[in-house]
Amino acid sequence: MGTDSLAKVSVRLNRPTSQIQKRMKELGIAHFAQRGTPRSSVRLQAEEAQKERNKIRFIQRMRKGAVIAEGVANGYTYTALAKELGISPTAARNQFFVFLRVAMLPSMLGEEIPRDFKNIPSHVLKKAVCCVENYCLNLEKEEVRKKYFDK
């Protein structure tokens, strides 16, 4: 039977699908949906790899956002920070906003960061930088643990 679908096996054997399923049950062969195919396992591996890449990309974006937030807390403008980091001012602003969205999650700082991004006290930004940096470190530790110890 290989990894073909039930319909293809039915056509090849010239038997109704109900008869094939009945015989599979008698022989203890798992149903087609439960067996998995090489193609589906490859797809699962690709999805897992994509999740890892997304997590790494997220950590990198958070770290850039933390650098920008720390600069803003110290009185720098987006333009000055962007020039120093070699990115556009718009990219600096967007990374800062993404950083703040994550920092405002209840699991981070709760509602301590005001919704008006222009009036955030510098001590709150510095605390947000510390929290997000710890969060990124925990994500990296979890990733290393999964990669090397959970096999």
PDB file of C-alpha atoms in Angstrom:
ATOM      1  CA  MET A   1       0.000   0.000   0.000  1.00  0.00           C
ATOM      2  CA  GLY A   2       2.895   2.361   0.592  1.00  0.00           C
ATOM      3  CA  THR A   3       1.853   5.883   1.405  1.00  0.00           C
ATOM      4  CA  ASP A   4      -0.878   6.372  -1.184  1.00  0.00           C
ATOM      5  CA  SER A   5      -4.302   7.655  -0.237  1.00  0.00           C
ATOM      6  CA  LEU A   6      -7.174   5.284   0.422  1.00  0.00           C
ATOM      7  CA  ALA A   7      -8.808   6.248  -2.891  1.00  0.00           C
ATOM      8  CA  LYS A   8      -5.675   5.355  -4.888  1.00  0.00           C
ATOM      9  CA  VAL A   9      -5.276   2.031  -3.078  1.00  0.00           C
ATOM     10  CA  SER A  10      -8.937   1.292  -3.728  1.00  0.00           C
ATOM     11  CA  VAL A  11      -8.471   1.880  -7.460  1.00  0.00           C
ATOM     12  CA  ARG A  12      -5.273  -0.197  -7.616  1.00  0.00           C
ATOM     13  CA  LEU A  13      -6.780  -3.162  -5.782  1.00  0.00           C
ATOM     14  CA  ASN A  14     -10.110  -2.745  -7.550  1.00  0.00           C
ATOM     15  CA  ARG A  15     -12.006  -3.051  -4.245  1.00  0.00           C
ATOM     16  CA  PRO A  16     -14.335  -0.733  -2.350  1.00  0.00           C
ATOM     17  CA  THR A  17     -12.754   1.494   0.289  1.00  0.00           C
ATOM     18  CA  SER A  18     -14.913  -0.001   3.041  1.00  0.00           C
ATOM     19  CA  GLN A  19     -13.477  -3.448   2.305  1.00  0.00           C
ATOM     20  CA  ILE A  20      -9.915  -2.097   2.393  1.00  0.00           C
ATOM     21  CA  GLN A  21     -10.536  -0.308   5.698  1.00  0.00           C
ATOM     22  CA  LYS A  22     -12.074  -3.456   7.183  1.00  0.00           C
ATOM     23  CA  ARG A  23      -9.044  -5.542   6.142  1.00  0.00           C
ATOM     24  CA  MET A  24      -6.647  -2.900   7.483  1.00  0.00           C
ATOM     25  CA  LYS A  25      -8.465  -3.050  10.815  1.00  0.00           C
ATOM     26  CA  GLU A  26      -8.191  -6.862  10.875  1.00  0.00           C
ATOM     27  CA  LEU A  27      -4.445  -6.700  10.183  1.00  0.00           C
ATOM     28  CA  GLY A  28      -3.902  -3.952  12.764  1.00  0.00           C
ATOM     29  CA  ILE A  29      -2.695  -1.408  10.210  1.00  0.00           C
ATOM     30  CA  ALA A  30      -3.295   2.171  11.304  1.00  0.00           C
ATOM     31  CA  HIS A  31      -5.810   4.289   9.416  1.00  0.00           C
ATOM     32  CA  PHE A  32      -4.355   6.411   6.610  1.00  0.00           C
ATOM     33  CA  ALA A  33      -4.717   9.653   8.543  1.00  0.00           C
ATOM     34  CA  GLN A  34      -2.853   8.179  11.524  1.00  0.00           C
ATOM     35  CA  ARG A  35       0.000   6.519   9.626  1.00  0.00           C
ATOM     36  CA  GLY A  36       1.642   9.676   8.404  1.00  0.00           C
ATOM     37  CA  THR A  37       3.593   9.760   5.194  1.00  0.00           C
ATOM     38  CA  PRO A  38       7.180  10.694   4.464  1.00  0.00           C
ATOM     39  CA  ARG A  39       5.870  13.859   2.852  1.00  0.00           C
ATOM     40  CA  SER A  40       3.944  14.843   5.973  1.00  0.00           C
ATOM     41  CA  SER A  41       6.940  14.176   8.231  1.00  0.00           C
ATOM     42  CA  VAL A  42       9.080  16.362   5.967  1.00  0.00           C
ATOM     43  CA  ARG A  43       6.407  19.052   6.172  1.00  0.00           C
ATOM     44  CA  LEU A  44       6.383  18.790   9.977  1.00  0.00           C
ATOM     45  CA  GLN A  45      10.169  19.130  10.082  1.00  0.00           C
ATOM     46  CA  ALA A  46       9.969  22.175   7.817  1.00  0.00           C
ATOM     47  CA  GLU A  47       7.303  23.737  10.053  1.00  0.00           C
ATOM     48  CA  GLU A  48       9.438  23.117  13.157  1.00  0.00           C
ATOM     49  CA  ALA A  49      12.476  24.664  11.461  1.00  0.00           C
ATOM     50  CA  GLN A  50      10.368  27.679  10.459  1.00  0.00           C
ATOM     51  CA  LYS A  51       9.158  28.092  14.060  1.00  0.00           C
ATOM     52  CA  GLU A  52      12.777  28.080  15.262  1.00  0.00           C
ATOM     53  CA  ARG A  53      13.771  30.674  12.648  1.00  0.00           C
ATOM     54  CA  ASN A  54      10.797  32.840  13.642  1.00  0.00           C
ATOM     55  CA  LYS A  55      11.765  32.620  17.308  1.00  0.00           C
ATOM     56  CA  ILE A  56      15.357  33.626  16.516  1.00  0.00           C
ATOM     57  CA  ARG A  57      14.128  36.495  14.335  1.00  0.00           C
ATOM     58  CA  PHE A  58      11.784  37.598  17.147  1.00  0.00           C
ATOM     59  CA  ILE A  59      14.643  37.615  19.664  1.00  0.00           C
ATOM     60  CA  GLN A  60      16.789  39.690  17.294  1.00  0.00           C
ATOM     61  CA  ARG A  61      13.970  42.197  16.747  1.00  0.00           C
ATOM     62  CA  MET A  62      13.355  42.455  20.484  1.00  0.00           C
ATOM     63  CA  ARG A  63      17.029  43.096  21.140  1.00  0.00           C
ATOM     64  CA  LYS A  64      17.145  45.854  18.494  1.00  0.00           C
ATOM     65  CA  GLY A  65      13.966  47.301  19.980  1.00  0.00           C
ATOM     66  CA  ALA A  66      15.566  47.192  23.431  1.00  0.00           C
ATOM     67  CA  VAL A  67      18.602  49.112  22.151  1.00  0.00           C
ATOM     68  CA  ILE A  68      16.314  51.729  20.622  1.00  0.00           C
ATOM     69  CA  ALA A  69      14.178  51.923  23.788  1.00  0.00           C
ATOM     70  CA  GLU A  70      17.274  52.401  25.896  1.00  0.00           C
ATOM     71  CA  GLY A  71      18.434  55.172  23.555  1.00  0.00           C
ATOM     72  CA  VAL A  72      15.029  56.862  23.746  1.00  0.00           C
ATOM     73  CA  ALA A  73      15.151  56.570  27.543  1.00  0.00           C
ATOM     74  CA  ASN A  74      18.529  58.341  27.478  1.00  0.00           C
ATOM     75  CA  GLY A  75      17.128  61.203  25.376  1.00  0.00           C
ATOM     76  CA  TYR A  76      18.147  60.235  21.826  1.00  0.00           C
ATOM     77  CA  THR A  77      15.824  60.724  18.860  1.00  0.00           C
ATOM     78  CA  TYR A  78      14.815  57.989  16.401  1.00  0.00           C
ATOM     79  CA  THR A  79      16.855  59.715  13.696  1.00  0.00           C
ATOM     80  CA  ALA A  80      20.034  59.779  15.786  1.00  0.00           C
ATOM     81  CA  LEU A  81      19.568  56.161  16.868  1.00  0.00           C
ATOM     82  CA  ALA A  82      18.806  55.037  13.327  1.00  0.00           C
ATOM     83  CA  LYS A  83      21.921  56.740  12.012  1.00  0.00           C
ATOM     84  CA  GLU A  84      24.016  55.084  14.728  1.00  0.00           C
ATOM     85  CA  LEU A  85      22.494  51.629  14.061  1.00  0.00           C
ATOM     86  CA  GLY A  86      22.579  51.949  10.274  1.00  0.00           C
ATOM     87  CA  ILE A  87      18.824  51.648   9.751  1.00  0.00           C
ATOM     88  CA  SER A  88      16.124  54.047   8.596  1.00  0.00           C
ATOM     89  CA  PRO A  89      14.328  56.253  11.146  1.00  0.00           C
ATOM     90  CA  THR A  90      11.047  54.566  10.186  1.00  0.00           C
ATOM     91  CA  ALA A  91      12.533  51.129  10.908  1.00  0.00           C
ATOM     92  CA  ALA A  92      13.827  52.403  14.263  1.00  0.00           C
ATOM     93  CA  ARG A  93      10.384  53.742  15.169  1.00  0.00           C
ATOM     94  CA  ASN A  94       8.661  50.506  14.092  1.00  0.00           C
ATOM     95  CA  GLN A  95      11.085  48.341  16.069  1.00  0.00           C
ATOM     96  CA  PHE A  96      10.545  50.554  19.101  1.00  0.00           C
ATOM     97  CA  PHE A  97       6.756  50.145  18.802  1.00  0.00           C
ATOM     98  CA  VAL A  98       7.015  46.367  18.388  1.00  0.00           C
ATOM     99  CA  PHE A  99       9.233  46.284  21.465  1.00  0.00           C
ATOM    100  CA  LEU A 100       6.695  48.309  23.450  1.00  0.00           C
ATOM    101  CA  ARG A 101       3.809  46.072  22.377  1.00  0.00           C
ATOM    102  CA  VAL A 102       5.643  43.051  23.774  1.00  0.00           C
ATOM    103  CA  ALA A 103       6.780  44.924  26.879  1.00  0.00           C
ATOM    104  CA  MET A 104       3.165  45.924  27.601  1.00  0.00           C
ATOM    105  CA  LEU A 105       2.005  42.316  27.811  1.00  0.00           C
ATOM    106  CA  PRO A 106       0.623  41.562  31.278  1.00  0.00           C
ATOM    107  CA  SER A 107       3.319  38.911  31.750  1.00  0.00           C
ATOM    108  CA  MET A 108       6.007  41.596  31.380  1.00  0.00           C
ATOM    109  CA  LEU A 109       5.189  44.913  33.036  1.00  0.00           C
ATOM    110  CA  GLY A 110       1.416  44.932  32.986  1.00  0.00           C
ATOM    111  CA  GLU A 111      -0.188  48.326  32.496  1.00  0.00           C
ATOM    112  CA  GLU A 112       2.808  50.280  33.779  1.00  0.00           C
ATOM    113  CA  ILE A 113       3.683  51.518  30.275  1.00  0.00           C
ATOM    114  CA  PRO A 114       1.256  54.267  29.235  1.00  0.00           C
ATOM    115  CA  ARG A 115      -0.678  53.797  26.013  1.00  0.00           C
ATOM    116  CA  ASP A 116       0.619  57.165  24.809  1.00  0.00           C
ATOM    117  CA  PHE A 117       4.065  56.151  23.557  1.00  0.00           C
ATOM    118  CA  LYS A 118       5.309  59.754  23.494  1.00  0.00           C
ATOM    119  CA  ASN A 119       5.005  60.265  27.256  1.00  0.00           C
ATOM    120  CA  ILE A 120       6.752  57.206  28.655  1.00  0.00           C
ATOM    121  CA  PRO A 121       9.063  57.995  31.589  1.00  0.00           C
ATOM    122  CA  SER A 122      12.669  56.893  31.044  1.00  0.00           C
ATOM    123  CA  HIS A 123      12.756  54.710  34.183  1.00  0.00           C
ATOM    124  CA  VAL A 124       9.787  52.706  32.837  1.00  0.00           C
ATOM    125  CA  LEU A 125      11.555  52.226  29.500  1.00  0.00           C
ATOM    126  CA  LYS A 126      14.713  51.058  31.262  1.00  0.00           C
ATOM    127  CA  LYS A 127      12.690  48.580  33.307  1.00  0.00           C
ATOM    128  CA  ALA A 128      11.008  47.356  30.110  1.00  0.00           C
ATOM    129  CA  VAL A 129      14.427  46.842  28.504  1.00  0.00           C
ATOM    130  CA  CYS A 130      15.507  44.679  31.449  1.00  0.00           C
ATOM    131  CA  CYS A 131      12.301  42.630  31.388  1.00  0.00           C
ATOM    132  CA  VAL A 132      12.415  42.000  27.645  1.00  0.00           C
ATOM    133  CA  GLU A 133      16.126  41.137  27.779  1.00  0.00           C
ATOM    134  CA  ASN A 134      15.399  38.565  30.503  1.00  0.00           C
ATOM    135  CA  TYR A 135      12.534  37.226  28.402  1.00  0.00           C
ATOM    136  CA  CYS A 136      14.837  36.823  25.376  1.00  0.00           C
ATOM    137  CA  LEU A 137      17.469  35.092  27.507  1.00  0.00           C
ATOM    138  CA  ASN A 138      14.851  32.658  28.808  1.00  0.00           C
ATOM    139  CA  LEU A 139      13.701  31.924  25.248  1.00  0.00           C
ATOM    140  CA  GLU A 140      17.289  31.217  24.203  1.00  0.00           C
ATOM    141  CA  LYS A 141      17.895  28.952  27.217  1.00  0.00           C
ATOM    142  CA  GLU A 142      14.699  27.051  26.440  1.00  0.00           C
ATOM    143  CA  GLU A 143      15.816  26.668  22.816  1.00  0.00           C
ATOM    144  CA  VAL A 144      19.232  25.302  23.866  1.00  0.00           C
ATOM    145  CA  ARG A 145      17.612  22.928  26.354  1.00  0.00           C
ATOM    146  CA  LYS A 146      15.246  21.581  23.692  1.00  0.00           C
ATOM    147  CA  LYS A 147      18.012  21.241  21.127  1.00  0.00           C
ATOM    148  CA  TYR A 148      20.557  19.417  23.277  1.00  0.00           C
ATOM    149  CA  PHE A 149      18.799  17.856  26.251  1.00  0.00           C
ATOM    150  CA  ASP A 150      15.256  16.913  25.186  1.00  0.00           C
ATOM    151  CA  LYS A 151      16.030  14.183  22.693  1.00  0.00           C
TER     152      LYS A 151
END
